[in-house]
Every structure is written in structure tokens, then in C-alpha cells.
PDB file of C-alpha atoms in Angstrom:
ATOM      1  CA  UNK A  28      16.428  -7.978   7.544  1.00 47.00           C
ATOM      2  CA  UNK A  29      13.311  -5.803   7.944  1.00 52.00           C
ATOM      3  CA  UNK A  30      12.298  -6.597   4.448  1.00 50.00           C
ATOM      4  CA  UNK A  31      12.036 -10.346   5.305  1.00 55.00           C
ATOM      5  CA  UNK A  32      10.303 -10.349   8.883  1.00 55.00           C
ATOM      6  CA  UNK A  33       7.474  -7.437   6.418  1.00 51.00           C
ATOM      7  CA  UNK A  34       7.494 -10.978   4.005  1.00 53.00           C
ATOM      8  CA  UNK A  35       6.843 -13.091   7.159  1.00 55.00           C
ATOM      9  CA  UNK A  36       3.884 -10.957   8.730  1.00 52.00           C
ATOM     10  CA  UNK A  37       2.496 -10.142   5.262  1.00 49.00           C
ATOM     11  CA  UNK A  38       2.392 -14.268   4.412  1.00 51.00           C
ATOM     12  CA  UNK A  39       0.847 -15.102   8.332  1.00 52.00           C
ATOM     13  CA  UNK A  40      -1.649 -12.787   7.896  1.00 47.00           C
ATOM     14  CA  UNK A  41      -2.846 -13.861   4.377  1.00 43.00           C
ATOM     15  CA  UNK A  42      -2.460 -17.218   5.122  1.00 46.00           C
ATOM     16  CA  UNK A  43      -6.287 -17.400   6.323  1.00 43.00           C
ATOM     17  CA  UNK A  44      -7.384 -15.955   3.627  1.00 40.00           C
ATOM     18  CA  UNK A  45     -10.028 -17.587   0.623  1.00 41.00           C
ATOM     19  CA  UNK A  46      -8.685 -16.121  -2.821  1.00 39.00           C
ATOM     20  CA  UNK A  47     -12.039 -17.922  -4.200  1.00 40.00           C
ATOM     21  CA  UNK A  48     -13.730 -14.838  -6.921  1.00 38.00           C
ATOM     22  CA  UNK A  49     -16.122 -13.340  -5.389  1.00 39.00           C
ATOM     23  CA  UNK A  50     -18.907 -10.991  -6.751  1.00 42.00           C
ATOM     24  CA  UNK A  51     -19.404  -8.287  -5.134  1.00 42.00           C
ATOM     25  CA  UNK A  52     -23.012  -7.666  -6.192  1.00 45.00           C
ATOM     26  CA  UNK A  53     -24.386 -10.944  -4.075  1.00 43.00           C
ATOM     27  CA  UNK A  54     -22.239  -9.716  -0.588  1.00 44.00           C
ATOM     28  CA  UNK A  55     -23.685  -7.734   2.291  1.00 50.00           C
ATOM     29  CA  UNK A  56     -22.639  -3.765   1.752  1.00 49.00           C
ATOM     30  CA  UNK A  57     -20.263  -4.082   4.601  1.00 47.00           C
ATOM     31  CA  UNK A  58     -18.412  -7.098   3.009  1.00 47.00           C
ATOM     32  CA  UNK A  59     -17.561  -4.543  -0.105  1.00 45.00           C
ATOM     33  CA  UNK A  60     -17.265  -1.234   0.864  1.00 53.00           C
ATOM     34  CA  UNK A  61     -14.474   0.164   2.990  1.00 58.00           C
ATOM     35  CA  UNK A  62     -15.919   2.541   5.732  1.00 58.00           C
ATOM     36  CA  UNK A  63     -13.185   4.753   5.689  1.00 59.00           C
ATOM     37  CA  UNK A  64     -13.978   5.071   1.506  1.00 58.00           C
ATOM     38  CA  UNK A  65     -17.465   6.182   2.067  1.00 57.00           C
ATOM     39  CA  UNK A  66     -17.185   8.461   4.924  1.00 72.00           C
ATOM     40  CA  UNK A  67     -13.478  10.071   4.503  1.00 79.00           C
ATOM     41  CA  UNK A  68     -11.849  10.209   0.751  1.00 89.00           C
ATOM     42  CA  UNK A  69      -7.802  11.227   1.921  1.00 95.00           C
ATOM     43  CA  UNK A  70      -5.181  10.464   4.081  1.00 95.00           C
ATOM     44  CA  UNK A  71      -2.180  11.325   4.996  1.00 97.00           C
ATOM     45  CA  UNK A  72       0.585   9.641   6.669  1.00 96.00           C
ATOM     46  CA  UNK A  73       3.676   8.339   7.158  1.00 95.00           C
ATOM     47  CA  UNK A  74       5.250   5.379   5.367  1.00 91.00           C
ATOM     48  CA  UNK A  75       8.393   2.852   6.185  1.00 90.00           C
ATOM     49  CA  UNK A  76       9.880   1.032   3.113  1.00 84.00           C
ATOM     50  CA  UNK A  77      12.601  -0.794   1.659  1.00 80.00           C
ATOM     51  CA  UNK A  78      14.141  -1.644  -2.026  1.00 70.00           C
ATOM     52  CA  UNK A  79      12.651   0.907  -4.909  1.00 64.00           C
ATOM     53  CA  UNK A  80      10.780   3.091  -2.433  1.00 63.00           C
ATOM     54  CA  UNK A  81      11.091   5.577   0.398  1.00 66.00           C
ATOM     55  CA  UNK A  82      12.711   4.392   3.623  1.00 78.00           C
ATOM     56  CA  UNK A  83      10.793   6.683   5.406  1.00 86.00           C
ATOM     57  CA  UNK A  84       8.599   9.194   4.029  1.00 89.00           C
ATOM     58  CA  UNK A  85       5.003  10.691   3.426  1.00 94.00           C
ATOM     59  CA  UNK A  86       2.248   8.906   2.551  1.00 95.00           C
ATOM     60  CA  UNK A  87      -1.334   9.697   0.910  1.00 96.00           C
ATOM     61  CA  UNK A  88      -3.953   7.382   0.088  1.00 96.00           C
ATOM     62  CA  UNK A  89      -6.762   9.179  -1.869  1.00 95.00           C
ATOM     63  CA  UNK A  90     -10.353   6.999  -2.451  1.00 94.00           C
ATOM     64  CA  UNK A  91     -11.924   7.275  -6.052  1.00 93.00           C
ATOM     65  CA  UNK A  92     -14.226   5.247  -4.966  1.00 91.00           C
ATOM     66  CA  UNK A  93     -15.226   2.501  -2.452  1.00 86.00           C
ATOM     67  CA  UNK A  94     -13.349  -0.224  -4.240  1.00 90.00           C
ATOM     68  CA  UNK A  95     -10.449   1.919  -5.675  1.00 94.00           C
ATOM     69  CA  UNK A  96      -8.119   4.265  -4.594  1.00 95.00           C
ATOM     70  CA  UNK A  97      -4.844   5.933  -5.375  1.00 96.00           C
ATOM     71  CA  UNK A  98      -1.965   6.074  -3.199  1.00 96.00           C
ATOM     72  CA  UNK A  99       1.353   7.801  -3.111  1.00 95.00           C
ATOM     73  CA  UNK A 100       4.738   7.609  -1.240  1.00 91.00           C
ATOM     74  CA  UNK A 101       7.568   9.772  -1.626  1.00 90.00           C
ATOM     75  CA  UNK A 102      10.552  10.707   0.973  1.00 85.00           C
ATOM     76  CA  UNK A 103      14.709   9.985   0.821  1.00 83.00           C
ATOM     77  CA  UNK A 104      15.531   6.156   0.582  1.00 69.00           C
ATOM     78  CA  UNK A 105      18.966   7.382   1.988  1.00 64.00           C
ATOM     79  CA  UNK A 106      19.878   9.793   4.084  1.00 59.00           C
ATOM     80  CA  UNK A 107      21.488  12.984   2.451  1.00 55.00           C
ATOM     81  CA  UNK A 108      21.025  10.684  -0.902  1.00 65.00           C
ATOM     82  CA  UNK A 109      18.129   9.027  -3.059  1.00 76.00           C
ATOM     83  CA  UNK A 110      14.884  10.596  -3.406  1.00 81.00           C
ATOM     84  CA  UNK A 111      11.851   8.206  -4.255  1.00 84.00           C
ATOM     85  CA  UNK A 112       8.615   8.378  -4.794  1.00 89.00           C
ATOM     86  CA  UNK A 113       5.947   5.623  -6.007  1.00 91.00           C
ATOM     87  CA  UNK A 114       2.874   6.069  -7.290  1.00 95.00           C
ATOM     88  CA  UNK A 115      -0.071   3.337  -7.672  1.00 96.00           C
ATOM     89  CA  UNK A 116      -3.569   2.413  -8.467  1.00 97.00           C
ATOM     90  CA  UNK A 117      -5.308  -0.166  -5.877  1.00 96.00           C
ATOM     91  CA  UNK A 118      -8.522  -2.071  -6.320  1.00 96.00           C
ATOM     92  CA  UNK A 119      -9.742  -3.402  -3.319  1.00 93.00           C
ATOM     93  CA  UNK A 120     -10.618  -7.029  -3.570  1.00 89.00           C
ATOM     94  CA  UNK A 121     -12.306  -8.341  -1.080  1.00 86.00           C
ATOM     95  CA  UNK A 122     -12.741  -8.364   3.154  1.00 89.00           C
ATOM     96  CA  UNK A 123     -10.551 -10.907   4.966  1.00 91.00           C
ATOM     97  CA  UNK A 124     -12.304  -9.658   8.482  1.00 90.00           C
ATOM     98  CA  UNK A 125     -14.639  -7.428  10.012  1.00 88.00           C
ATOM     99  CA  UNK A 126     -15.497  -6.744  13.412  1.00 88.00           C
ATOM    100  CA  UNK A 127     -17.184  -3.639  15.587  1.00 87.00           C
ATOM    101  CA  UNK A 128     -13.462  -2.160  15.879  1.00 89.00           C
ATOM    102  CA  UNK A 129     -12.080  -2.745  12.101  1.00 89.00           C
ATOM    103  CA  UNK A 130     -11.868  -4.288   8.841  1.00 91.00           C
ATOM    104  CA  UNK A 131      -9.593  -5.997   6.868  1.00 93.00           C
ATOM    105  CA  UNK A 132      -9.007  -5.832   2.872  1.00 93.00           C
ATOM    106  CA  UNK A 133      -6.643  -7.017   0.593  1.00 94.00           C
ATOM    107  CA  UNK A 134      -5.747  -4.749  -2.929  1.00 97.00           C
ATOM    108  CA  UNK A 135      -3.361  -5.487  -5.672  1.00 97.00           C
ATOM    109  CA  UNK A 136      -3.125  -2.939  -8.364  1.00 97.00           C
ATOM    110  CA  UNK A 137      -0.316  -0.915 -10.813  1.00 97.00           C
ATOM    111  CA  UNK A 138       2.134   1.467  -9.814  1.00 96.00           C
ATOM    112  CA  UNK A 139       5.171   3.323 -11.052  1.00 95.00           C
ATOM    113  CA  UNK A 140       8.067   4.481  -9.432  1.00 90.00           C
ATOM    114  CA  UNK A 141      10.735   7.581 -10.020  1.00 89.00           C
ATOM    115  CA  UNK A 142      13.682   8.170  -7.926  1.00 84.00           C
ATOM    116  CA  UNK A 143      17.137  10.567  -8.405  1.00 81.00           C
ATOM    117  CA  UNK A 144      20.019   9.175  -6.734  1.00 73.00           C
ATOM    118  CA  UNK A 145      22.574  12.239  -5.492  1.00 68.00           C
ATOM    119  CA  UNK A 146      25.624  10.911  -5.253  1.00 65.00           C
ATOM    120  CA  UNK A 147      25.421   8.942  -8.951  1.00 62.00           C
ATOM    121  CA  UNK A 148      23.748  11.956 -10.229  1.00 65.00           C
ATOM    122  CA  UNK A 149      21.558   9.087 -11.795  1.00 75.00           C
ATOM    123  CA  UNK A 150      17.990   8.372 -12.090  1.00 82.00           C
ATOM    124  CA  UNK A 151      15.684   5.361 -11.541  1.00 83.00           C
ATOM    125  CA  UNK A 152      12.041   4.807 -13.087  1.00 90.00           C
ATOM    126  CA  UNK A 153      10.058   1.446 -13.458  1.00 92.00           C
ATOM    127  CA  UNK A 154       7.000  -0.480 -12.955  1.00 95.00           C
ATOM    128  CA  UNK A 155       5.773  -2.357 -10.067  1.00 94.00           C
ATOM    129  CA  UNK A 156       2.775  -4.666  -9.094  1.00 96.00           C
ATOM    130  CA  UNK A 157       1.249  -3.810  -5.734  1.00 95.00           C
ATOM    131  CA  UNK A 158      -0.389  -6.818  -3.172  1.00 96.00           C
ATOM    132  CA  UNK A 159      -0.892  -6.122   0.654  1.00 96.00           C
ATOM    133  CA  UNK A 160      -3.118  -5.550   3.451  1.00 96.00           C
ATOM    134  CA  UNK A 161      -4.959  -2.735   4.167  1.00 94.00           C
ATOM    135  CA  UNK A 162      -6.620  -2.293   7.932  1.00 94.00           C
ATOM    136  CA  UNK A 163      -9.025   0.319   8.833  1.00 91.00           C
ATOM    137  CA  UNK A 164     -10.105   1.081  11.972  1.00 90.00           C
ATOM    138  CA  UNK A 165     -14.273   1.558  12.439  1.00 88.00           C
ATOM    139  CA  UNK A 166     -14.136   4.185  15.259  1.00 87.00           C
ATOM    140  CA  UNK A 167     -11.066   6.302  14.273  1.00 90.00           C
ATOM    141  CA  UNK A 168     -10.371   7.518  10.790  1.00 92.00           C
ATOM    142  CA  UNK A 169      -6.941   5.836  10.724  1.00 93.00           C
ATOM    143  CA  UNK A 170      -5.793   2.783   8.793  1.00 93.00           C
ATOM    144  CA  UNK A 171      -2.540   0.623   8.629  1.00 95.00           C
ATOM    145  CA  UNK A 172      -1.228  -0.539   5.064  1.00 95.00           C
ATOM    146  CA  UNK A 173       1.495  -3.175   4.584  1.00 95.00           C
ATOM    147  CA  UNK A 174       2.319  -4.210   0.639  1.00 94.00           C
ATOM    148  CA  UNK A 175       4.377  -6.270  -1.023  1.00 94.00           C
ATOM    149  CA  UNK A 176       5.269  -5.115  -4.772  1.00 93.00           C
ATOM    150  CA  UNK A 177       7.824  -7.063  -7.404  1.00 94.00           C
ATOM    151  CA  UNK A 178       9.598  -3.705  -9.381  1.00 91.00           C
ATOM    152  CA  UNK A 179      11.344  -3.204 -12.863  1.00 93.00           C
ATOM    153  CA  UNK A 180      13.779  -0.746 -12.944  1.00 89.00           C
ATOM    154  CA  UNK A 181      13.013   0.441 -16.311  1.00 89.00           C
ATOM    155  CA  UNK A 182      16.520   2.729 -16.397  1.00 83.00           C
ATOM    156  CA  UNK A 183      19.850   2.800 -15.773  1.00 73.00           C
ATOM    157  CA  UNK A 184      20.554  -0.431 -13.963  1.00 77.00           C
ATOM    158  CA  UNK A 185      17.670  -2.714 -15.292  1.00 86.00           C
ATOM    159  CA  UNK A 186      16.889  -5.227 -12.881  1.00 88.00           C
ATOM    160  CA  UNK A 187      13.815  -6.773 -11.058  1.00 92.00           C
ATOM    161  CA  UNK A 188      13.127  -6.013  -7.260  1.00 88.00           C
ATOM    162  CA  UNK A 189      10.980  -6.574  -4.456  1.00 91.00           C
ATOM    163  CA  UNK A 190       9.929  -3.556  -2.481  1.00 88.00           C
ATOM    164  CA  UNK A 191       8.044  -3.397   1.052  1.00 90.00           C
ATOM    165  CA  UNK A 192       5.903  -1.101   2.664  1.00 90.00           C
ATOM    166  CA  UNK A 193       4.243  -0.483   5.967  1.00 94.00           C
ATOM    167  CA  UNK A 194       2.100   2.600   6.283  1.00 95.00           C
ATOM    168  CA  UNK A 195      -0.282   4.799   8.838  1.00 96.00           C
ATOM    169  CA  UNK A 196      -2.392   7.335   7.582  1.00 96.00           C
ATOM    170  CA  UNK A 197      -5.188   9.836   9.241  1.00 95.00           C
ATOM    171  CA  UNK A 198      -8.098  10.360   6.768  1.00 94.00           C
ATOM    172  CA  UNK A 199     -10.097  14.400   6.565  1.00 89.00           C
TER     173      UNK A 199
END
């Protein structure tokens, strides 16, 4: 149920966006460049998922640079059970909104995933293609994150999957 009103929200808020290429070069510097990129690099957090990743965990989001970043979540998918983590790359596309309190970006990039599974005494590892929303607010170093990602399971039970997350991270 959760995983399908994250698909609803995710959808609505895209829904006004213009997936027209854009180059980067010709837009004003605020248009490109996430403020939280050039002023903080990492942040830390805490993350709410479903499928192949974490149901609730840890999350860090570390900036390479303005346009790319690498992110991390890892915590038990069950209780007393699976431990996940999921690892990915994210380029960040292009601003869907901008005000004086916060922007708006959208990322897609490649990730991986690794998880043990207790009570099988089996193990899970795969592929997965991140898309999603990433909101940063202007006056606080905090931003929101909420992704949609299609996964392989690579072992054990092969099978394709589609994994949600919603995530809140301070940046240092």
C-alpha cells in the first residue's frame, strides 16, 4: 500500500515537469547547480523504503560534484531479519522549481543492491535504475529525496522489482 500512494505522489509531482534536453551551459547558474552541492558535500539521514531496499534505515548522500552525487542506504528490511543496503550513482538533470525557500531537481542514475536474509540464510544482489525527486531547502541544509528504481535480483530468486524510497538528510 505505501509503495503505491510513493508511485502516486512521485507521478503528481513530475507531472509538471518538461523532459525537453536541456544544456546546461546556456542556463542561469542557479538553474544547474544544487545549493546544497556547492556549499555542503554530505548528508546524513534517515530513509523509508520498500521492495529490494531498507524499510527503514540510514541514509547518506555524498556530492562529487554539483551535478553528481553518490548516495547510500542501508538498515533491516525486516525486523529481526533482512539486512539491505543499496548503493547508487545520481546525475542531476535538471530544476523542476526554484524559489527563495527551495529547489527542486530530478536525477536518474545506476545503483546496486546487496542484502542477507536471516532466516533463509540466503543472499540477494542486483542492479537497479534510480529516477526521483530530490528537494533542497535554501535556508537550512536539509533536503527530502523520494525515488523510484526498477531492480534485478541478480541471485538466488531472479526476478525484476520495483523499489521506493523517501528520504531526509542534514548536510555538514
Amino acid at each position: 500500500p505505501h509503495v503505491f500512494f510513493l508511485v502516486v505522489v512521485f507521478f503528481s509531482m513530475i507531472s509538471y515537469a518538461d523532459f525537453e534536453p536541456v544544456n546546461l551551459d546556456l542556463l542561469p547558474e542557479h538553474q544547474t547547480k544544487s545549493s546544497i552541492a556547492t556549499s555542503r558535500k554530505t548528508g546524513i539521514g534517515i530513509d523509508f523504503g520498500s521492495g529490494k531496499t531498507p524499510s527503514i534505515g540510514l541514509s547518506i548522500k555524498h556530492w562529487i560534484s554539483s551535478h553528481q552525487a553518490f548516495q547510500l542506504h542501508f538498515g533491516p528490511r525486516n525486523i529481526n531479519r533482512d539486512i539491505f543496503s543499496q548503493a547508487s550513482y545520481l546525475f542531476h538533470l535538471h530544476q523542476l522549481a526554484y524559489s527563495h525557500a527551495f529547489e527542486i531537481f530530478w536525477f536518474a542514475g545506476p545503483g546496486i543492491f546487496y542484502g542477507f536474509d536471516n532466516e533463509f540464510d540466503d543472499h540477494a544482489v542486483g542492479a537497479l535504475a534510480d529516477i526521483g525527486l530530490n528537494l533542497h531547502f535554501l535556508e537550512m541544509p536539509i533536503d527530502v529525496s523520494i525515488e523510484l528504481a526498477p531492480t534485478l535480483q541478480l541471485s538466488s530468486s531472479i526476478g525484476l522489482y520495483l523499489t521506493a524510497n523517501f528520504a531526509m538528510r542534514y548536510y555538514f
